[in-house]
Short mmCIF file of C-alpha atoms in Angstrom, two decimals:
data_model
loop_
_atom_site.label_atom_id
_atom_site.label_comp_id
_atom_site.label_asym_id
_atom_site.label_seq_id
_atom_site.Cartn_x
_atom_site.Cartn_y
_atom_site.Cartn_z
CA MET V 1 13.80 -32.32 2.16
CA ILE V 2 15.26 -30.79 -1.01
CA ASP V 3 16.86 -27.34 -1.35
CA PRO V 4 14.77 -24.38 -2.54
CA SER V 5 15.64 -23.47 -6.12
CA PHE V 6 14.06 -20.72 -8.22
CA SER V 7 14.65 -19.38 -11.74
CA LEU V 8 13.45 -16.13 -13.28
CA ARG V 9 10.95 -16.99 -16.02
CA THR V 10 7.89 -15.29 -17.50
CA PRO V 11 4.66 -17.24 -16.86
CA ASP V 12 2.43 -17.84 -19.91
CA ASP V 13 -0.24 -15.39 -18.75
CA ASP V 14 2.14 -12.64 -17.68
CA ASN V 15 4.47 -10.06 -19.19
CA LEU V 16 7.28 -9.88 -16.61
CA PRO V 17 9.75 -12.50 -15.39
CA ARG V 18 8.85 -14.00 -12.01
CA ARG V 19 10.65 -16.35 -9.61
CA ILE V 20 9.43 -19.86 -10.51
CA CYS V 21 10.29 -23.02 -8.55
CA ASP V 22 12.54 -25.40 -10.50
CA HIS V 23 10.97 -28.39 -8.75
CA CYS V 24 7.21 -27.71 -8.94
CA ASP V 25 6.64 -24.59 -11.15
CA TYR V 26 5.19 -22.66 -8.20
CA VAL V 27 5.26 -18.94 -9.10
CA ALA V 28 6.59 -16.89 -6.19
CA TYR V 29 4.99 -13.58 -7.12
CA GLU V 30 6.67 -10.71 -5.35
CA ASN V 31 4.69 -7.55 -4.76
CA PRO V 32 5.51 -4.23 -3.19
CA LYS V 33 5.08 -4.32 0.56
CA ILE V 34 3.01 -2.01 2.67
CA VAL V 35 4.50 -0.57 5.84
CA VAL V 36 2.04 0.93 8.31
CA GLY V 37 3.18 3.13 11.15
CA SER V 38 2.42 6.14 13.28
CA VAL V 39 3.87 9.29 14.70
CA VAL V 40 2.46 9.00 18.20
CA ARG V 41 2.09 12.01 20.48
CA HIS V 42 1.36 12.07 24.21
CA GLU V 43 1.19 15.37 26.07
CA GLY V 44 3.45 17.03 23.52
CA ARG V 45 6.04 14.26 23.48
CA ILE V 46 6.69 11.77 20.68
CA LEU V 47 7.00 8.00 21.05
CA LEU V 48 10.11 6.37 19.61
CA CYS V 49 11.33 2.78 19.84
CA ARG V 50 14.98 1.71 19.83
CA ARG V 51 15.24 -1.26 17.50
CA ALA V 52 16.23 -4.64 18.91
CA ILE V 53 16.41 -6.22 15.44
CA GLU V 54 18.29 -5.70 12.19
CA PRO V 55 18.40 -3.68 10.08
CA ARG V 56 19.52 -0.69 12.13
CA ARG V 57 19.53 -2.42 15.51
CA GLY V 58 20.06 0.18 18.24
CA PHE V 59 18.64 3.06 16.21
CA TRP V 60 15.38 4.87 16.95
CA THR V 61 12.22 4.54 14.88
CA ILE V 62 8.53 5.26 15.02
CA PRO V 63 6.33 2.21 15.67
CA ALA V 64 5.79 0.69 12.22
CA GLY V 65 6.01 -2.58 10.36
CA TYR V 66 4.64 -4.72 7.59
CA MET V 67 0.88 -4.80 7.20
CA GLU V 68 -0.54 -8.30 7.62
CA LEU V 69 -3.24 -10.07 5.60
CA ASN V 70 -6.89 -9.26 6.33
CA GLU V 71 -6.34 -6.13 8.33
CA THR V 72 -6.93 -2.48 7.50
CA PRO V 73 -3.91 -0.14 7.44
CA GLU V 74 -5.18 1.55 10.60
CA ASP V 75 -5.54 -1.80 12.36
CA GLY V 76 -2.01 -2.65 11.25
CA ALA V 77 -0.60 0.61 12.59
CA ARG V 78 -2.32 -0.01 15.95
CA ARG V 79 -1.06 -3.61 16.04
CA GLU V 80 2.53 -2.55 15.38
CA ALA V 81 2.44 0.06 18.17
CA MET V 82 1.07 -2.56 20.56
CA GLU V 83 3.75 -5.09 19.53
CA GLU V 84 6.70 -2.71 19.61
CA ALA V 85 5.77 -0.39 22.46
CA GLU V 86 2.71 -1.89 24.24
CA ALA V 87 1.05 1.36 23.16
CA ASP V 88 -2.71 1.62 22.74
CA LEU V 89 -3.24 4.11 19.90
CA GLY V 90 -6.06 6.35 18.88
CA ILE V 91 -5.42 7.06 15.22
CA GLU V 92 -6.27 10.58 14.13
CA ARG V 93 -5.60 10.73 10.40
CA LEU V 94 -3.27 9.81 7.54
CA LEU V 95 -0.10 11.89 7.85
CA ALA V 96 1.84 10.70 4.81
CA VAL V 97 2.16 8.21 1.97
CA TYR V 98 5.83 7.54 1.21
CA SER V 99 7.31 5.24 -1.37
CA VAL V 100 10.76 3.70 -1.48
CA PRO V 101 10.86 2.06 -4.92
CA ARG V 102 14.42 0.75 -4.43
CA ILE V 103 13.03 -1.75 -1.93
CA SER V 104 9.45 -1.76 -3.28
CA GLN V 105 7.87 -0.27 -0.20
CA VAL V 106 4.84 1.93 0.24
CA GLN V 107 4.50 3.44 3.70
CA LEU V 108 1.21 4.64 5.15
CA ILE V 109 2.03 6.77 8.19
CA TYR V 110 -0.67 8.01 10.55
CA ARG V 111 -0.87 10.66 13.24
CA ALA V 112 -1.92 9.08 16.52
CA LYS V 113 -2.31 9.74 20.23
CA LEU V 114 -1.79 7.39 23.17
CA LYS V 115 -5.09 6.29 24.70
CA THR V 116 -3.33 5.51 28.00
CA ALA V 117 0.08 6.65 29.26
CA HIS V 118 1.46 3.09 29.30
CA VAL V 119 4.38 2.28 27.00
CA ALA V 120 6.95 -0.50 27.37
CA PRO V 121 9.36 -2.25 25.00
CA GLY V 122 8.00 -5.23 23.09
CA PRO V 123 10.23 -8.05 21.78
CA GLU V 124 11.46 -6.00 18.80
CA SER V 125 12.43 -2.94 20.89
CA LEU V 126 15.42 -2.44 23.21
CA GLU V 127 13.66 0.50 24.83
CA VAL V 128 10.82 2.92 24.15
CA GLN V 129 10.72 6.55 25.16
CA LEU V 130 8.55 9.64 24.88
CA PHE V 131 10.76 12.47 23.63
CA GLU V 132 10.23 16.20 23.84
CA PRO V 133 10.50 17.38 20.20
CA ALA V 134 13.75 19.23 20.94
CA ALA V 135 15.26 16.07 22.44
CA ILE V 136 14.64 13.72 19.52
CA PRO V 137 17.91 11.90 18.74
CA TYR V 138 18.07 12.92 15.08
CA GLY V 139 21.57 11.51 14.68
CA GLU V 140 20.36 8.06 15.73
CA LEU V 141 17.20 7.59 13.65
CA ALA V 142 16.89 4.30 11.80
CA PHE V 143 15.63 5.26 8.34
CA PRO V 144 15.18 8.25 6.04
CA SER V 145 11.42 7.96 6.29
CA VAL V 146 11.58 8.37 10.08
CA HIS V 147 13.17 11.78 9.48
CA TRP V 148 10.46 12.61 6.94
CA ALA V 149 7.60 11.52 9.18
CA LEU V 150 8.85 13.48 12.20
CA ALA V 151 9.35 16.63 10.08
CA HIS V 152 5.92 16.26 8.48
CA ASP V 153 4.28 15.65 11.84
CA ALA V 154 5.90 18.84 13.13
CA GLU V 155 4.44 20.70 10.12
CA ALA V 156 1.03 19.19 10.84
CA GLU V 157 1.32 20.19 14.51
CA ALA V 158 2.19 23.73 13.37
CA GLY V 159 -1.06 23.93 11.42
CA ALA V 160 -0.38 22.56 7.93
CA PRO V 161 -3.64 21.52 6.21
CA PRO V 162 -4.62 17.86 6.73
CA VAL V 163 -3.40 16.73 3.31
CA PRO V 164 -1.05 13.74 3.50
CA PHE V 165 2.57 14.46 2.72
CA SER V 166 4.58 12.38 0.28
CA ASN V 167 8.34 11.93 -0.13
CA PRO V 168 10.26 15.20 0.24
CA PRO V 169 11.09 16.58 -3.23
CA GLY V 170 13.80 14.54 -4.92
CA GLU V 171 13.98 11.98 -2.13
CA SER V 172 13.44 8.28 -2.82
CA GLY V 173 14.67 6.90 0.49
CA SER V 174 18.19 6.26 -0.80
CA ARG V 175 20.04 8.50 1.63
CA MET V 176 19.85 9.68 5.20
CA PRO V 177 19.32 13.45 5.53
CA ASP V 178 22.62 13.80 7.39
CA GLY V 179 24.60 11.82 4.82
CA GLN V 180 24.86 8.67 6.92
CA PRO V 181 24.77 5.40 4.96
CA ILE V 182 21.31 3.90 4.77
CA ALA V 183 20.39 0.44 5.97
CA ASP V 184 19.55 -2.36 3.55
CA GLY V 185 15.94 -2.64 4.63
CA GLU V 186 13.53 -0.03 5.83
CA VAL V 187 11.21 -0.50 8.79
CA MET Q 1 8.59 -31.99 -11.97
CA ILE Q 2 6.79 -32.57 -8.65
CA ASP Q 3 3.45 -31.09 -7.55
CA PRO Q 4 3.42 -27.92 -5.42
CA SER Q 5 2.52 -28.73 -1.82
CA PHE Q 6 2.28 -26.26 1.06
CA SER Q 7 1.32 -26.56 4.72
CA LEU Q 8 0.45 -23.82 7.18
CA ARG Q 9 3.21 -23.68 9.79
CA THR Q 10 4.73 -20.93 11.95
CA PRO Q 11 8.40 -20.23 11.12
CA ASP Q 12 10.80 -20.16 14.11
CA ASP Q 13 11.32 -16.38 13.87
CA ASP Q 14 7.67 -15.49 13.35
CA ASN Q 15 4.40 -15.37 15.27
CA LEU Q 16 1.84 -16.25 12.58
CA PRO Q 17 1.36 -19.41 10.49
CA ARG Q 18 2.67 -19.08 6.93
CA ARG Q 19 2.46 -21.30 3.86
CA ILE Q 20 5.63 -23.41 3.90
CA CYS Q 21 6.68 -25.77 1.09
CA ASP Q 22 6.55 -29.45 2.12
CA HIS Q 23 9.45 -30.24 -0.20
CA CYS Q 24 12.00 -27.49 0.52
CA ASP Q 25 10.76 -25.42 3.52
CA TYR Q 26 10.46 -22.30 1.33
CA VAL Q 27 8.22 -19.81 3.19
CA ALA Q 28 5.66 -18.31 0.79
CA TYR Q 29 5.01 -15.10 2.71
CA GLU Q 30 1.78 -13.50 1.59
CA ASN Q 31 1.37 -9.78 2.03
CA PRO Q 32 -1.45 -7.37 1.33
CA LYS Q 33 -1.42 -6.16 -2.24
CA ILE Q 34 -1.40 -2.58 -3.42
CA VAL Q 35 -3.75 -1.55 -6.20
CA VAL Q 36 -2.96 1.75 -7.92
CA GLY Q 37 -5.47 3.47 -10.14
CA SER Q 38 -6.91 6.76 -11.29
CA VAL Q 39 -10.12 8.60 -11.91
CA VAL Q 40 -9.17 10.22 -15.22
CA ARG Q 41 -10.94 13.31 -16.54
CA HIS Q 42 -10.75 14.84 -20.00
CA GLU Q 43 -12.81 17.90 -20.87
CA GLY Q 44 -15.36 17.07 -18.19
CA ARG Q 45 -15.70 13.41 -19.16
CA ILE Q 46 -14.42 10.38 -17.25
CA LEU Q 47 -12.39 7.49 -18.65
CA LEU Q 48 -13.72 3.98 -18.03
CA CYS Q 49 -12.50 0.63 -19.35
CA ARG Q 50 -14.73 -2.40 -19.98
CA ARG Q 51 -12.87 -5.40 -18.60
CA ALA Q 52 -11.71 -8.14 -20.99
CA ILE Q 53 -10.57 -10.35 -18.10
CA GLU Q 54 -12.06 -12.02 -15.06
CA PRO Q 55 -13.15 -11.17 -12.46
CA ARG Q 56 -16.08 -9.09 -13.70
CA ARG Q 57 -15.35 -9.44 -17.43
CA GLY Q 58 -17.62 -7.08 -19.38
CA PHE Q 59 -18.05 -4.63 -16.49
CA TRP Q 60 -16.68 -1.09 -16.40
CA THR Q 61 -13.81 0.04 -14.21
CA ILE Q 62 -11.35 2.87 -13.78
CA PRO Q 63 -7.82 2.12 -15.03
CA ALA Q 64 -6.15 0.36 -12.10
CA GLY Q 65 -4.16 -2.72 -11.23
CA TYR Q 66 -1.49 -4.24 -9.03
CA MET Q 67 1.55 -2.12 -8.32
CA GLU Q 68 4.76 -3.75 -9.56
CA LEU Q 69 8.16 -3.96 -7.85
CA ASN Q 70 10.47 -0.93 -7.98
CA GLU Q 71 7.92 1.62 -9.09
CA THR Q 72 6.25 4.47 -7.22
CA PRO Q 73 2.45 4.35 -6.81
CA GLU Q 74 2.11 7.26 -9.26
CA ASP Q 75 4.27 5.45 -11.83
CA GLY Q 76 2.12 2.38 -11.35
CA ALA Q 77 -1.11 4.31 -11.86
CA ARG Q 78 0.31 5.82 -15.08
CA ARG Q 79 1.49 2.40 -16.27
CA GLU Q 80 -1.91 0.82 -15.69
CA ALA Q 81 -3.70 3.59 -17.64
CA MET Q 82 -1.26 3.12 -20.52
CA GLU Q 83 -1.71 -0.67 -20.48
CA GLU Q 84 -5.49 -0.69 -20.20
CA ALA Q 85 -6.44 2.40 -22.20
CA GLU Q 86 -3.29 3.64 -24.00
CA ALA Q 87 -3.87 6.77 -21.92
CA ASP Q 88 -1.02 9.15 -21.08
CA LEU Q 89 -1.86 10.53 -17.63
CA GLY Q 90 -0.92 13.64 -15.76
CA ILE Q 91 -1.50 12.76 -12.12
CA GLU Q 92 -2.88 15.58 -10.01
CA ARG Q 93 -3.16 14.26 -6.47
CA LEU Q 94 -4.15 11.37 -4.24
CA LEU Q 95 -7.94 11.06 -4.27
CA ALA Q 96 -8.44 8.16 -1.87
CA VAL Q 97 -6.91 5.34 0.14
CA TYR Q 98 -9.30 2.40 0.33
CA SER Q 99 -8.82 -0.93 2.02
CA VAL Q 100 -10.57 -4.21 1.36
CA PRO Q 101 -9.32 -6.45 4.19
CA ARG Q 102 -11.37 -9.45 3.03
CA ILE Q 103 -8.99 -9.79 0.07
CA SER Q 104 -6.04 -7.98 1.72
CA GLN Q 105 -6.00 -5.05 -0.66
CA VAL Q 106 -5.01 -1.44 -0.19
CA GLN Q 107 -5.99 0.84 -3.06
CA LEU Q 108 -4.28 4.14 -3.80
CA ILE Q 109 -6.52 6.05 -6.20
CA TYR Q 110 -5.37 9.28 -7.86
CA ARG Q 111 -7.09 12.12 -9.69
CA ALA Q 112 -5.61 12.50 -13.17
CA LYS Q 113 -6.06 14.25 -16.50
CA LEU Q 114 -5.32 12.98 -20.00
CA LYS Q 115 -2.21 14.61 -21.45
CA THR Q 116 -3.42 13.86 -24.98
CA ALA Q 117 -6.91 12.98 -26.21
CA HIS Q 118 -5.84 9.51 -27.35
CA VAL Q 119 -7.42 6.49 -25.65
CA ALA Q 120 -7.78 2.95 -27.03
CA PRO Q 121 -8.38 -0.46 -25.48
CA GLY Q 122 -5.30 -2.38 -24.34
CA PRO Q 123 -5.23 -6.19 -24.08
CA GLU Q 124 -7.14 -6.25 -20.77
CA SER Q 125 -9.97 -4.00 -22.03
CA LEU Q 126 -12.86 -4.82 -24.38
CA GLU Q 127 -13.41 -1.11 -24.98
CA VAL Q 128 -12.61 2.23 -23.39
CA GLN Q 129 -14.84 5.26 -23.33
CA LEU Q 130 -14.99 8.82 -22.00
CA PHE Q 131 -18.34 9.21 -20.25
CA GLU Q 132 -20.21 12.36 -19.37
CA PRO Q 133 -20.80 12.08 -15.59
CA ALA Q 134 -24.56 11.67 -16.13
CA ALA Q 135 -23.96 8.81 -18.58
CA ILE Q 136 -21.75 6.64 -16.36
CA PRO Q 137 -23.13 3.07 -16.42
CA TYR Q 138 -23.54 2.71 -12.66
CA GLY Q 139 -25.39 -0.57 -13.01
CA GLU Q 140 -22.42 -2.11 -14.83
CA LEU Q 141 -19.47 -1.10 -12.67
CA ALA Q 142 -17.02 -3.85 -11.78
CA PHE Q 143 -16.27 -3.33 -8.09
CA PRO Q 144 -17.53 -1.48 -5.01
CA SER Q 145 -14.42 0.68 -4.97
CA VAL Q 146 -15.17 1.93 -8.50
CA HIS Q 147 -18.43 3.33 -7.15
CA TRP Q 148 -16.58 4.90 -4.22
CA ALA Q 149 -13.88 6.46 -6.40
CA LEU Q 150 -16.35 7.97 -8.85
CA ALA Q 151 -18.44 9.41 -6.02
CA HIS Q 152 -15.39 10.81 -4.26
CA ASP Q 153 -14.04 12.29 -7.49
CA ALA Q 154 -17.37 14.02 -8.00
CA GLU Q 155 -17.10 15.46 -4.48
CA ALA Q 156 -13.56 16.64 -5.24
CA GLU Q 157 -14.75 18.20 -8.50
CA ALA Q 158 -17.48 19.98 -6.53
CA GLY Q 159 -14.87 21.57 -4.28
CA ALA Q 160 -14.23 19.18 -1.39
CA PRO Q 161 -10.87 19.92 0.29
CA PRO Q 162 -7.90 17.96 -1.11
CA VAL Q 163 -7.85 15.43 1.73
CA PRO Q 164 -7.88 11.83 0.50
CA PHE Q 165 -11.09 9.94 1.10
CA SER Q 166 -11.19 6.50 2.67
CA ASN Q 167 -13.82 3.75 2.57
CA PRO Q 168 -17.35 5.10 2.91
CA PRO Q 169 -18.53 4.68 6.54
CA GLY Q 170 -19.24 1.05 7.33
CA GLU Q 171 -18.11 -0.21 3.93
CA SER Q 172 -15.35 -2.81 3.64
CA GLY Q 173 -15.77 -3.68 -0.02
CA SER Q 174 -18.02 -6.65 0.70
CA ARG Q 175 -21.09 -5.46 -1.18
CA MET Q 176 -22.00 -3.48 -4.28
CA PRO Q 177 -23.93 -0.28 -3.49
CA ASP Q 178 -26.91 -1.52 -5.50
CA GLY Q 179 -27.01 -4.90 -3.75
CA GLN Q 180 -25.49 -6.83 -6.65
CA PRO Q 181 -23.22 -9.73 -5.66
CA ILE Q 182 -19.56 -8.79 -5.59
CA ALA Q 183 -16.85 -10.47 -7.60
CA ASP Q 184 -14.26 -12.71 -5.94
CA GLY Q 185 -11.36 -10.40 -6.72
CA GLU Q 186 -11.17 -6.67 -6.91
CA VAL Q 187 -9.33 -4.77 -9.64
#
C-alpha cells in the first residue's frame, strides 16, 4: 500500500485546478455538499439532539446530515432523523435554503412533525429531547444555522407565508449569533 | 504512472460502502451534486442556450450547471449564465428545488432578469436566443427539468404564490414529458 498523494492541477477539459492523484491521475473532484435536516415539532415542542461526534460534540442540533447518493432531499431528512433520534418524520414543507460558502455547504431544512411520539438517541447523539420553545438551550446550540432554522421555524409557526427563508441578511455562517467561536465543520 | 483502481468497501467509521483506492486506501466519497440555474426573462422573452457539449448536444436548455466550491447558489447561477450566455443576471427569487435521485442531483432553479440586453454564446453553447413563450422549442429541450422549470416559471408569471415548486407529481426526472428518451446526464 502506498501513501495517498494529490497535487492541484487543472485537467485538460476544465478551467479550475482540481486535486489530481500523483500516482494514477485520478481527479478527485470536490463539489459543494448538501445537508438535509428538519425542525421537528411534536405537540408544540421541538426535537433537538445532543451531538456525540465532533465537531461540536455535546452541543445541541436539529436532526440533519449529509445527503446520500440516490435519495431525494426529503428522504435524506427523514433518514437523518431516524439515524440520530429514531424519529419517524412526516415532512410538511421546505422551511429554508441556507448556504455556507466558507465550507461549501448548501442546507435544505424542512418543517416536520413526528408521526409517533417515540424518540431515542442514535449512535451520533448523546441524548435527544423535545424542548418547549422557551426552554431551548440557545447558549448550547452547535452551529449558526441551527439558530437560523429555529428562528425561522418560529416565524413560520407565527404565520409567516410558506416561502423558504435563506441566510439572515449579512450572515454567511461564519459566526455564532452570540459571538461564540464557530466550529470547523457544520452539521 | 499506475492505473486508477477502486473497490467498493465500507470504511471503519462509516455504514455504507464507498469507492476506496486499491493502491493507497484513499476514500473517494461521492455526494449528490448541486445544479444551479435560472429561468431568465427579458422584456417578456426567455433566454435559452443550445448546448455545444454532451449530453444532449444541440438541444436547448436554461443556463445552469454544477455549483462550484465556495460560492453561494445565487453566485453559481449568475456565473453559469455568464459562462454559457454572457448574460449578466439579476436574480429575483428561488423558483424551484428539483431532485433527480437516479443521478443524485439536486437542482436549485431561480427566476432572473437580464441586467443588460447583451447575450452571446459562451464556449458551452452553440447559440443563445431570447424566445417569446409561444416560440419555445419544446420538442428540442435538453432535459426533463428544463420542461418543469419553464412550466413553473410560466405559473409564477401568471401569479402563482412565491413558493418554490418541486418535481411535478410522480416525476423523478426519468422521462421526457413527450416520451422522448432521456439523456444519461442532466445539466
